CSV table of C-alpha atoms and ligand atoms in Angstrom, one decimal:
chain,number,residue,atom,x,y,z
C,234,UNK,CA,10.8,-5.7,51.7
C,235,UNK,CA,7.7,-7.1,51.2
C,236,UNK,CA,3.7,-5.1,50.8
C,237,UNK,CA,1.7,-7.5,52.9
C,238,UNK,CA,-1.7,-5.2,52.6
C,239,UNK,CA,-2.9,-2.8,50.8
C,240,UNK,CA,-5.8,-1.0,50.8
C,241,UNK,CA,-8.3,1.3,48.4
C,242,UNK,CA,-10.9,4.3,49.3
C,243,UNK,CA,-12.2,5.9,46.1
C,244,UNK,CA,-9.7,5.3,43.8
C,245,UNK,CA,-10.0,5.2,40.5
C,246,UNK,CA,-12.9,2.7,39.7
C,247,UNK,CA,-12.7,1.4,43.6
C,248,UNK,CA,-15.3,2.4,46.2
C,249,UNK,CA,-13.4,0.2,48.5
C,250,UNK,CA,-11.1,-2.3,49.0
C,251,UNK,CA,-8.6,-4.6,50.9
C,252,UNK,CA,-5.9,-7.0,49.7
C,253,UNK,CA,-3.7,-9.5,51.7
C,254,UNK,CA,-0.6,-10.2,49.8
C,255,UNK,CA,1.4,-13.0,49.2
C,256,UNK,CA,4.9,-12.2,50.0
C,257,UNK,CA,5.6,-13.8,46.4
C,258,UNK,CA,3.2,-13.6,43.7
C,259,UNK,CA,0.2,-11.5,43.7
C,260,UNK,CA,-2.0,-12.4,40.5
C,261,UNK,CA,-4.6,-9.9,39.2
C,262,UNK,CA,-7.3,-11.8,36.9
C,263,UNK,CA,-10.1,-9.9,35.6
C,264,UNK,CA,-11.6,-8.9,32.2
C,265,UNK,CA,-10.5,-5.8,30.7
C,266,UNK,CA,-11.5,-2.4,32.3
C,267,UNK,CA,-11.9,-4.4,35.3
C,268,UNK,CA,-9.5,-2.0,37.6
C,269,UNK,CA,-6.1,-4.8,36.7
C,270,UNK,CA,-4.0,-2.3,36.3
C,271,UNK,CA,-5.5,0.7,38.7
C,272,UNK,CA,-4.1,-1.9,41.8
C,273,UNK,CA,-0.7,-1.9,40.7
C,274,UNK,CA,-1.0,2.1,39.9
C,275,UNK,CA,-2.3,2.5,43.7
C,276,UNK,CA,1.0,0.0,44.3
C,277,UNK,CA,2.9,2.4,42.0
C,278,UNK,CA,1.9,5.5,44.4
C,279,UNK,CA,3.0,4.1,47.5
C,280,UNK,CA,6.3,3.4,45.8
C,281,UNK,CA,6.9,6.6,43.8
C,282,UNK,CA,3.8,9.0,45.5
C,283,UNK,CA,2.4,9.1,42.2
C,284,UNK,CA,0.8,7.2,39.5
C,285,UNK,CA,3.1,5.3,36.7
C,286,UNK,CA,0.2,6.7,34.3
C,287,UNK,CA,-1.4,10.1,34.8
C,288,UNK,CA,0.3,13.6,35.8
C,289,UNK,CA,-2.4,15.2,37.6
C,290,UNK,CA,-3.3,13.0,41.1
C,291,UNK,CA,-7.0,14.6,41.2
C,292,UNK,CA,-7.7,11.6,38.2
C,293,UNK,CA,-7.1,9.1,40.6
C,294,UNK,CA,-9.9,10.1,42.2
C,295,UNK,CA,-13.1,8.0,41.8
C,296,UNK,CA,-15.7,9.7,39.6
C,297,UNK,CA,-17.9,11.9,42.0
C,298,UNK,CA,-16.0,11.5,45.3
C,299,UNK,CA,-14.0,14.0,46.9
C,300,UNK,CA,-11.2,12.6,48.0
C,301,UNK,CA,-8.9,9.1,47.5
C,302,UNK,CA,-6.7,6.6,49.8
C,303,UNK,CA,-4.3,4.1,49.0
C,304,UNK,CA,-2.8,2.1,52.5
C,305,UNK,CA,-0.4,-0.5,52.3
C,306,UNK,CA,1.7,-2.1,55.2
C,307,UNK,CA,5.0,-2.7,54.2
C,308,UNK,CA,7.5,-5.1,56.0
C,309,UNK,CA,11.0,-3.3,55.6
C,310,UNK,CA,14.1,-5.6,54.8
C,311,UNK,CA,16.8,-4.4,56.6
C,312,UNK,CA,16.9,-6.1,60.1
C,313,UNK,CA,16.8,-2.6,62.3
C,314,UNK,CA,13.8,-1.6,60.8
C,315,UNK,CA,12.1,-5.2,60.7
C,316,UNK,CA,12.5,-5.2,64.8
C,317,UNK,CA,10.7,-2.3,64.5
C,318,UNK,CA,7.5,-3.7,62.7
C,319,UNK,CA,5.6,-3.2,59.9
C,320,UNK,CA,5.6,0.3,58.3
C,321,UNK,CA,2.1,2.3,57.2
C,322,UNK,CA,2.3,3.8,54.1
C,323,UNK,CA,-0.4,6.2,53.2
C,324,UNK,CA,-1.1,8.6,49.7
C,325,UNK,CA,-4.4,10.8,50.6
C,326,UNK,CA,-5.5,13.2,48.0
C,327,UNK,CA,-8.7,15.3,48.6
C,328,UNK,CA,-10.0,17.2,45.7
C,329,UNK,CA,-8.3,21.2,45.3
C,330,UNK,CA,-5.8,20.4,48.2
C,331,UNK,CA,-2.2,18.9,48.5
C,332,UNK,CA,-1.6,15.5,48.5
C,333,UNK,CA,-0.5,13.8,51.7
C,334,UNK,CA,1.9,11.0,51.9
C,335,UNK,CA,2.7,9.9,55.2
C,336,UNK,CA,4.8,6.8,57.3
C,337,UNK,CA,3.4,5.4,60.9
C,338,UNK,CA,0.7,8.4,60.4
C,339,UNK,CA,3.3,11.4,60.1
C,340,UNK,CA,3.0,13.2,57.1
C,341,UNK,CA,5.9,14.1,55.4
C,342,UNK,CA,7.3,17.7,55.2
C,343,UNK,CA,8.6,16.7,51.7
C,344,UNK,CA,7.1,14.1,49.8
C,345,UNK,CA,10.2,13.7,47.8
C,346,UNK,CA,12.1,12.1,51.1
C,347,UNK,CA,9.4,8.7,50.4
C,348,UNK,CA,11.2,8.3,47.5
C,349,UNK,CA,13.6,5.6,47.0
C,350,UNK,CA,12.0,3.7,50.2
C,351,UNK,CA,10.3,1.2,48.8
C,352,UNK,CA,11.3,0.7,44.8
C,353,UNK,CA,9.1,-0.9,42.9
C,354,UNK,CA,9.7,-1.4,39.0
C,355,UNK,CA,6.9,-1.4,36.5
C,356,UNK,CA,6.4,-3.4,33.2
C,357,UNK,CA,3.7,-2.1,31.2
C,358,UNK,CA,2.2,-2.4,27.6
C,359,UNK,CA,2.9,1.4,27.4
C,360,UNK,CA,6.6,0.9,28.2
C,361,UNK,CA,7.6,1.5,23.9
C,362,UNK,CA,6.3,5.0,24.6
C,363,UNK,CA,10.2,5.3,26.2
C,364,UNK,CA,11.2,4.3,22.3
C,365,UNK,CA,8.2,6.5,20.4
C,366,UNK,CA,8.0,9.5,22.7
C,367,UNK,CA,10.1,11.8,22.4
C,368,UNK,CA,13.0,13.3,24.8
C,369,UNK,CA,11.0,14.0,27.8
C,370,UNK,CA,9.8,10.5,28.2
C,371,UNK,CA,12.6,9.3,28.3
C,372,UNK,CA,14.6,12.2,30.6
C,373,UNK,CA,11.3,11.5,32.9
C,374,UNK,CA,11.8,7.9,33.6
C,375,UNK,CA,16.2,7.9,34.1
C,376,UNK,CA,15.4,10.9,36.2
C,377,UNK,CA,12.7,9.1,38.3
C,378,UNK,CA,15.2,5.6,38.4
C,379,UNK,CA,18.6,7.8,39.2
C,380,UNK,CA,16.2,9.7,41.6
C,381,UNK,CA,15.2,6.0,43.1
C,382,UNK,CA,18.8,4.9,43.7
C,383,UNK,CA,20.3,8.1,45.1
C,384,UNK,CA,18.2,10.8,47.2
C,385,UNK,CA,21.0,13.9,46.4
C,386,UNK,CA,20.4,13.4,42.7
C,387,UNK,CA,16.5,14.0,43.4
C,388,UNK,CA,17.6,17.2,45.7
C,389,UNK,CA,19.9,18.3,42.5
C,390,UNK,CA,17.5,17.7,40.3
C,391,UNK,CA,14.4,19.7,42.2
C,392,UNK,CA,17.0,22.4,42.6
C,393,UNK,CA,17.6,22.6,39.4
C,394,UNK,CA,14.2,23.0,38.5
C,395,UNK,CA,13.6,25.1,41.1
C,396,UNK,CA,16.0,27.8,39.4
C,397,UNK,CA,15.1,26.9,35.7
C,398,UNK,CA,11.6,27.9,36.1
C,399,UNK,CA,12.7,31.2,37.8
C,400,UNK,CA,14.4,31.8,35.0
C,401,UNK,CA,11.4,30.8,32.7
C,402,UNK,CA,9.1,33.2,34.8
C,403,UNK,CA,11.4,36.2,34.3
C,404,UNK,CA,11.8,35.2,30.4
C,405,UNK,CA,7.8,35.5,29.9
C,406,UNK,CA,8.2,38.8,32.2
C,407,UNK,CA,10.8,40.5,29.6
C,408,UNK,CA,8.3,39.6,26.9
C,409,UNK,CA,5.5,41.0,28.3
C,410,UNK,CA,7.6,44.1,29.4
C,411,UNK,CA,8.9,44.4,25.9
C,412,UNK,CA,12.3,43.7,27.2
C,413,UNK,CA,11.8,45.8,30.3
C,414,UNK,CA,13.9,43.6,32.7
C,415,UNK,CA,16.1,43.1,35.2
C,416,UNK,CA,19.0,41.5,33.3
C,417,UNK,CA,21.2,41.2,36.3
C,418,UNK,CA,18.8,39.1,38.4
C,419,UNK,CA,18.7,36.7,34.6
C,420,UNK,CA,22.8,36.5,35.3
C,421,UNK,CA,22.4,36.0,39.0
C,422,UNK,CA,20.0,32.7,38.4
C,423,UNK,CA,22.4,31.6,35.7
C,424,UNK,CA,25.2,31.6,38.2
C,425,UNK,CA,22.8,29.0,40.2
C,426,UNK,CA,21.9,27.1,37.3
C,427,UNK,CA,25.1,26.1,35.8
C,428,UNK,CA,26.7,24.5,38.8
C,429,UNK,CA,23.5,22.5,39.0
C,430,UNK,CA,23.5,21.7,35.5
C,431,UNK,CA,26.8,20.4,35.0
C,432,UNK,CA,26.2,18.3,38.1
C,433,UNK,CA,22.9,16.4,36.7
C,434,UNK,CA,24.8,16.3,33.2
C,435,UNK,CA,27.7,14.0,35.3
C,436,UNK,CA,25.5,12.3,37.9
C,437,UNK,CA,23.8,11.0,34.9
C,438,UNK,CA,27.0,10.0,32.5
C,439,UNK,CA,27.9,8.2,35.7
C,440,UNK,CA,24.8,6.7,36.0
C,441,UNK,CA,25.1,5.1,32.7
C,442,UNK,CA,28.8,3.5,32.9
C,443,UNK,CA,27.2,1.4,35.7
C,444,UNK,CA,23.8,0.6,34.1
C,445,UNK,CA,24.6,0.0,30.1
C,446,UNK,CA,26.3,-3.1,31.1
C,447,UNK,CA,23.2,-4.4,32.8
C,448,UNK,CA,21.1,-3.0,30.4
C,449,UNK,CA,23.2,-5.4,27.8
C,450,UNK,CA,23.3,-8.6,29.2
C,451,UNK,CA,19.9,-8.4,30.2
C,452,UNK,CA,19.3,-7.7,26.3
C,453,UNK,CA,21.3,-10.7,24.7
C,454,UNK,CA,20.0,-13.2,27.4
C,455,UNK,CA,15.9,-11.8,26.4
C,456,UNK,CA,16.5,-11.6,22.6
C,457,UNK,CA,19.2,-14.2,22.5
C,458,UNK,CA,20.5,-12.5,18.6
C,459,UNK,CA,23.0,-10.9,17.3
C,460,UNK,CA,22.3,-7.1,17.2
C,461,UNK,CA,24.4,-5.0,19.2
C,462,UNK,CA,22.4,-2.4,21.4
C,463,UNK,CA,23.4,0.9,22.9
C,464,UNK,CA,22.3,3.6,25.1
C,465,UNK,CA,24.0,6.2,25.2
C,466,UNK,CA,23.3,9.9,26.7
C,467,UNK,CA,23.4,13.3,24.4
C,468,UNK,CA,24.3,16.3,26.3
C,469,UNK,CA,25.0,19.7,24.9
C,470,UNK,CA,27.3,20.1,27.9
C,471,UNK,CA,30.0,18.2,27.9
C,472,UNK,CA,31.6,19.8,25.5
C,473,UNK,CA,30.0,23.3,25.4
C,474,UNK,CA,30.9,25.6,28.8
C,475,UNK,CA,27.4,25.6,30.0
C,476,UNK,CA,27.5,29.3,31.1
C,477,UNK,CA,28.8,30.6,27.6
C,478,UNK,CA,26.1,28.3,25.9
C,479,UNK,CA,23.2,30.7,27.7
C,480,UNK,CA,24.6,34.1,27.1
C,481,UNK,CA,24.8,32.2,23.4
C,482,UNK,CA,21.1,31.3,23.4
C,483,UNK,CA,20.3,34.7,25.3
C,484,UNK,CA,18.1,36.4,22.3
C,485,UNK,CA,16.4,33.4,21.4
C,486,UNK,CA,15.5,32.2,25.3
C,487,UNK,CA,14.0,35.7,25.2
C,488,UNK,CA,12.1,35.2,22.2
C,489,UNK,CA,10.8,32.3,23.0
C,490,UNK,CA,10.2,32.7,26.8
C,491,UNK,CA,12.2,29.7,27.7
C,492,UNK,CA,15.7,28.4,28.3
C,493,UNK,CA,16.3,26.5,25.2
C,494,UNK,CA,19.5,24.8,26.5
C,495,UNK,CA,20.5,22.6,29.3
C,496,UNK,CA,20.3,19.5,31.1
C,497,UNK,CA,16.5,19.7,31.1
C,498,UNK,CA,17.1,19.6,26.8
C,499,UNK,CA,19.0,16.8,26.9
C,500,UNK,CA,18.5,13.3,25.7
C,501,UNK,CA,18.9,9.2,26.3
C,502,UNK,CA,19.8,7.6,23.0
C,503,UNK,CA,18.5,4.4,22.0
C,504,UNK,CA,20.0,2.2,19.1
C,505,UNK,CA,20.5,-1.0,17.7
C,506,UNK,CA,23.4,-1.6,15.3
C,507,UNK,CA,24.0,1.9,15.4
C,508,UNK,CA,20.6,2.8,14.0
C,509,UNK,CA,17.6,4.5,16.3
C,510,UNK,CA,15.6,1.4,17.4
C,511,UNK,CA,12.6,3.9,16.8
C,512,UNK,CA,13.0,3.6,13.0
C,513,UNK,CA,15.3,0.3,13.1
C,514,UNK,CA,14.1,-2.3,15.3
C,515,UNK,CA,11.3,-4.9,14.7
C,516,UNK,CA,8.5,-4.6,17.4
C,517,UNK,CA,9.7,-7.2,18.9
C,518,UNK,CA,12.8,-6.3,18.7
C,519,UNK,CA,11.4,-2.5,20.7
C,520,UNK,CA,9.4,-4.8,23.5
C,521,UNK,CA,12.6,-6.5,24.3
C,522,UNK,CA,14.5,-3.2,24.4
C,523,UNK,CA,12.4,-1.4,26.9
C,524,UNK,CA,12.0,-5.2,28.6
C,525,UNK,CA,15.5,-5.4,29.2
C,526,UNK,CA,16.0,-1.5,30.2
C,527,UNK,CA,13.5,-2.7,33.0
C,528,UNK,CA,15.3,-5.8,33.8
C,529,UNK,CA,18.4,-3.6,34.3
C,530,UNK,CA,16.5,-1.1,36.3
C,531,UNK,CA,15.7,-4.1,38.4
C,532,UNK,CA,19.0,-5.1,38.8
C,533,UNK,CA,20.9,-1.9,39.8
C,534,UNK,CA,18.1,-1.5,42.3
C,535,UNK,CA,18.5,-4.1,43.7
C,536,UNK,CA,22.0,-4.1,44.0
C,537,UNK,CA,22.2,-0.4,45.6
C,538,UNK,CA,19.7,-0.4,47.7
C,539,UNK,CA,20.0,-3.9,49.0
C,540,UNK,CA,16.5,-4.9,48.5
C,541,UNK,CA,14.5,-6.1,45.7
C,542,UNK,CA,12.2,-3.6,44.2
C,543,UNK,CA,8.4,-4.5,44.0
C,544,UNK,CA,7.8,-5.8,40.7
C,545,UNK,CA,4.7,-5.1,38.7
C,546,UNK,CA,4.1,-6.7,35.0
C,547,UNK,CA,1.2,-4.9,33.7
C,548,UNK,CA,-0.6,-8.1,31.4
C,549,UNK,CA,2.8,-9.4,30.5
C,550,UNK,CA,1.0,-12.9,29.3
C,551,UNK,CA,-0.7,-10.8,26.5
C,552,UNK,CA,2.1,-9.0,25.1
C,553,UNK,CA,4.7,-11.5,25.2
C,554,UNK,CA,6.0,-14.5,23.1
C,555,UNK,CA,7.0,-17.1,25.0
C,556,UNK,CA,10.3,-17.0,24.7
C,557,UNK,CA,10.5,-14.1,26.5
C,558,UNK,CA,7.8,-15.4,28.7
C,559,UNK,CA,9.9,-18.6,29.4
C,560,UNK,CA,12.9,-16.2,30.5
C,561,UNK,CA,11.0,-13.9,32.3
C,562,UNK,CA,9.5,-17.3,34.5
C,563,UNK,CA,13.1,-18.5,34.9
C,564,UNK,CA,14.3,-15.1,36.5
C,565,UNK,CA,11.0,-15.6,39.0
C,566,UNK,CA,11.5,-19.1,39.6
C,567,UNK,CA,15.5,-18.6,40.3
C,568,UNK,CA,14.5,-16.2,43.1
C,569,UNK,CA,16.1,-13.2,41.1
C,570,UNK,CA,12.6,-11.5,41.9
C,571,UNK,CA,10.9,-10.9,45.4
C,572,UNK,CA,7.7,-10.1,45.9
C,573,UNK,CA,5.5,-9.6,42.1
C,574,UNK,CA,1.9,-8.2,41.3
C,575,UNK,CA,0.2,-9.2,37.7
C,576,UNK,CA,-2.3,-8.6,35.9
C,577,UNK,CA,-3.9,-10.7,33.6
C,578,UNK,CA,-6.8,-11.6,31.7
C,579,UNK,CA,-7.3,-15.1,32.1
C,580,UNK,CA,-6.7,-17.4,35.2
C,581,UNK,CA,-6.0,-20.6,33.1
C,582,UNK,CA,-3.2,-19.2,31.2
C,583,UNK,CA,-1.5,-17.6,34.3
C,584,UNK,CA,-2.1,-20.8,36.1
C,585,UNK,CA,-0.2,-22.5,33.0
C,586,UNK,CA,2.5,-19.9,32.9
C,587,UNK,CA,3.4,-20.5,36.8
C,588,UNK,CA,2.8,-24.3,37.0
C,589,UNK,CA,6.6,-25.1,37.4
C,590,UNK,CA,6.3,-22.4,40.6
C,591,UNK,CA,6.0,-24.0,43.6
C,592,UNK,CA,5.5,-21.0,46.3
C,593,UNK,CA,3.0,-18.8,47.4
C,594,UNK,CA,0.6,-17.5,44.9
C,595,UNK,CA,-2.4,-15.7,46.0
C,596,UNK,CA,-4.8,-14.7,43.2
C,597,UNK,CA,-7.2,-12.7,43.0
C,598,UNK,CA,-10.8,-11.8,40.9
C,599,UNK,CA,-10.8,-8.3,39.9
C,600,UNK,CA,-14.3,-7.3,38.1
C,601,UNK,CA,-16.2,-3.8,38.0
C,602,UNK,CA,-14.0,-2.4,40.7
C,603,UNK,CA,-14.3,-5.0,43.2
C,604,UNK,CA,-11.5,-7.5,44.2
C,605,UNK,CA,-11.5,-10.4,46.0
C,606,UNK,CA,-9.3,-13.4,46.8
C,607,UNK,CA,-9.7,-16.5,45.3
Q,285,LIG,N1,-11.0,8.4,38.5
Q,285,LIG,C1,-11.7,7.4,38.1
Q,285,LIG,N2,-13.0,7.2,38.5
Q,285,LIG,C2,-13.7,6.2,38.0
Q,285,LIG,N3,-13.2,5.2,37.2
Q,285,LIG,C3,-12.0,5.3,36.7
Q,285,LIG,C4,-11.1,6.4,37.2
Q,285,LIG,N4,-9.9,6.3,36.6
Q,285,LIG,C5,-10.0,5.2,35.8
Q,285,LIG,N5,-11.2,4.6,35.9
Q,285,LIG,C6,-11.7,3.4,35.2
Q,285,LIG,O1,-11.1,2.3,35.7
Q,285,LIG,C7,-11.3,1.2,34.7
Q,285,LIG,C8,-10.4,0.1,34.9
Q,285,LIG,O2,-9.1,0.5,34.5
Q,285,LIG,P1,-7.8,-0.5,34.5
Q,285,LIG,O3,-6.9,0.2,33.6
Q,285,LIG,O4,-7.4,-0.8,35.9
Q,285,LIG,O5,-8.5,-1.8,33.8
Q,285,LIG,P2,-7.8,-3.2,33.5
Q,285,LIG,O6,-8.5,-4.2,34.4
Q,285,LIG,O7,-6.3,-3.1,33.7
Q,285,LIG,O8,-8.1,-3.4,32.0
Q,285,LIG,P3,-7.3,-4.0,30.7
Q,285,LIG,O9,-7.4,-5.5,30.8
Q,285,LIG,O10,-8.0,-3.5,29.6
Q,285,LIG,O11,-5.9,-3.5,30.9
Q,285,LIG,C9,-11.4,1.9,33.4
Q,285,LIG,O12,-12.6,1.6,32.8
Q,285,LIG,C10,-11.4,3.4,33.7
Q,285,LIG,O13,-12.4,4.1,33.1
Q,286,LIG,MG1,-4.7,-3.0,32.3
């Protein structure tokens, strides 16, 4: 699948603009502030219907406009839908309303069903948040990746939600009721939530068998050393019975107007040499972590939905040592990759980095919110 346009109204620091793509690399070069990394956000949102770096859509909007737009023209991969042409993509937010996302010009009913369409896998300076942050971060991004490769797990997972903050709502009531509330309706949502819960808790222990793996090699070929890695998942679940483990937590979800256990508590587990690469590795050692996590994500995308994700590196020259660099190059030059958008500061060391590349490169000038080919 390859983006072979895309195009800006008001967003972020853009007034306008209009990119044709190369169906290999796409290189951003501008100073900083410039709007580098605001493209491959707008790229992110066509992929994902949301930005890789804000919550709340309305701050995509450009500074004293009411509304933005972010086009792009996608050329599926499979060969049904390339007979078919070229695909519209289109995210439309206007200020105090619901964002649109729509295909060919028809809106969606559900923006989740976008999702998974076109994959697209970021790197970015803020990936080590994944290792800082705490457990949300990282149930956030495998939910968003398990959500990319399989659609039900995105349907589980919205239900799920659905019910848990149904059950939050009524929690805040009984407080505010002084524990005037209906406690059967609490046991009726529970009956929903468990089923749901122990579904995401397996969806996502599956997920990991197949991913790990990937996520190792990719890790001893980037690092090339000899500390052993491991992700693993922590569920309460698996071992507690998931409907006893509420009526447990019953007085305290009360107290604290929340449901304190569940899949939605749960967290990814990061570790080198059986230590939390939060406190134990080097920061080098933490880039090359999250590096290869994305490497990985790359790979099982790839593989299950039989096309190569979009691939973004947010000012990857900067950040890097060349060794990684240097691996990084050989995965693009050996045609691992597709199509790839980045972002960098200067032209002459991009233009160094990819001198062994011999294919399409289309670079472009980024500066105070303009862009243009060059
Ligand atoms: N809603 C908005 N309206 C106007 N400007 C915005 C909006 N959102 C972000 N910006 C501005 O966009 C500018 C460019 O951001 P961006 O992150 O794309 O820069 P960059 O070229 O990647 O810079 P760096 O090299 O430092 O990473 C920032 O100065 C930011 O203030
Ligand atoms: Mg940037």
């Amino acid at each position: 699948m390859i983006l072979e346009s895309l195009q800006l109204l008001f967003f972020k620091n853009y007034d306008e603009a209009n990119l044709r793509l190369s169906p290999r690399i796409n290189c951003f070069i501008g100073d900083n502030g410039s709007g580098k990394t605001n493209l491959l956000d707008a790229i992110h949102y066509l992929s994902l219907t949301k930005s890789a770096f804000t919550s709340v859509d309305a701050q995509s909007i450009k500074q004293g406009e009411e509304f933005f737009v972010v086009k792009g023209r996608f050329q599926p991969a499979d060969e049904a839908a390339e007979a078919a042409g070229p695909e519209a993509i289109q995210v439309s937010l206007r200020a105090g309303q619901k964002k649109v996302v729509a295909r060919n010009k028809q809106p969606y009913d559900r923006i989740a069903d976008h999702i998974g369409r076109y994959p697209a896998v970021l790197i970015s300076p803020y990936d080590t948040d994944l290792i800082r942050q705490g457990s949300e971060e990282r149930r956030k991004y495998f939910d968003s990746l398990i959500s990319q490769l399989d659609h039900a797990y995105l349907e589980l997972l919205i239900s799920y939600n659905h019910v848990l903050r149904q059950r939050n709502s009524l929690l805040k009531l009984a407080a505010e009721r002084q524990g005037g509330y209906d406690r059967d309706y609490l046991l009726v949502l529970d009956e929903q939530l468990v089923p749901l819960g122990l579904q995401l808790v397996a969806a996502r222990q599956q997920f990991l068998l197949d991913f790990e793996p990937l996520f190792q090699r990719h890790y001893q070929l980037l690092a090339d050393s000899r500390e052993e890695v491991l992700l693993t998942y922590k569920s309460q679940l698996p071992e507690t019975d998931f409907a006893k483990l509420l009526r447990v937590q019953e007085r305290k979800d009360l107290a604290l107007q929340r449901t304190t256990a569940g899949p939605h508590k749960d967290d990814f587990v990061f570790l080198m040499d059986g230590l939390p690469v939060k406190s134990y590795g080097s920061q080098g050692q933490q880039k090359s972590y999250v590096i290869a996590l994305k490497l990985a994500q790359f790979e099982i995308l790839a593989a299950r939905k039989q096309q190569k994700p979009l691939l973004l590196l947010d000012d990857i020259f900067d950040r890097l040592d060349e060794k990684r660099i240097v691996r990084l190059l050989q995965l693009v030059a050996d045609h691992t990759f597709g199509q790839i958008f980045l972002t960098d500061t200067h032209l002459d060391r991009t233009d160094l980095a990819l001198s062994s590349i011999t294919e399409q490169i289309n670079r472009f000038r980024v500066e105070a919110g303009t862009v243009r080919a060059v």
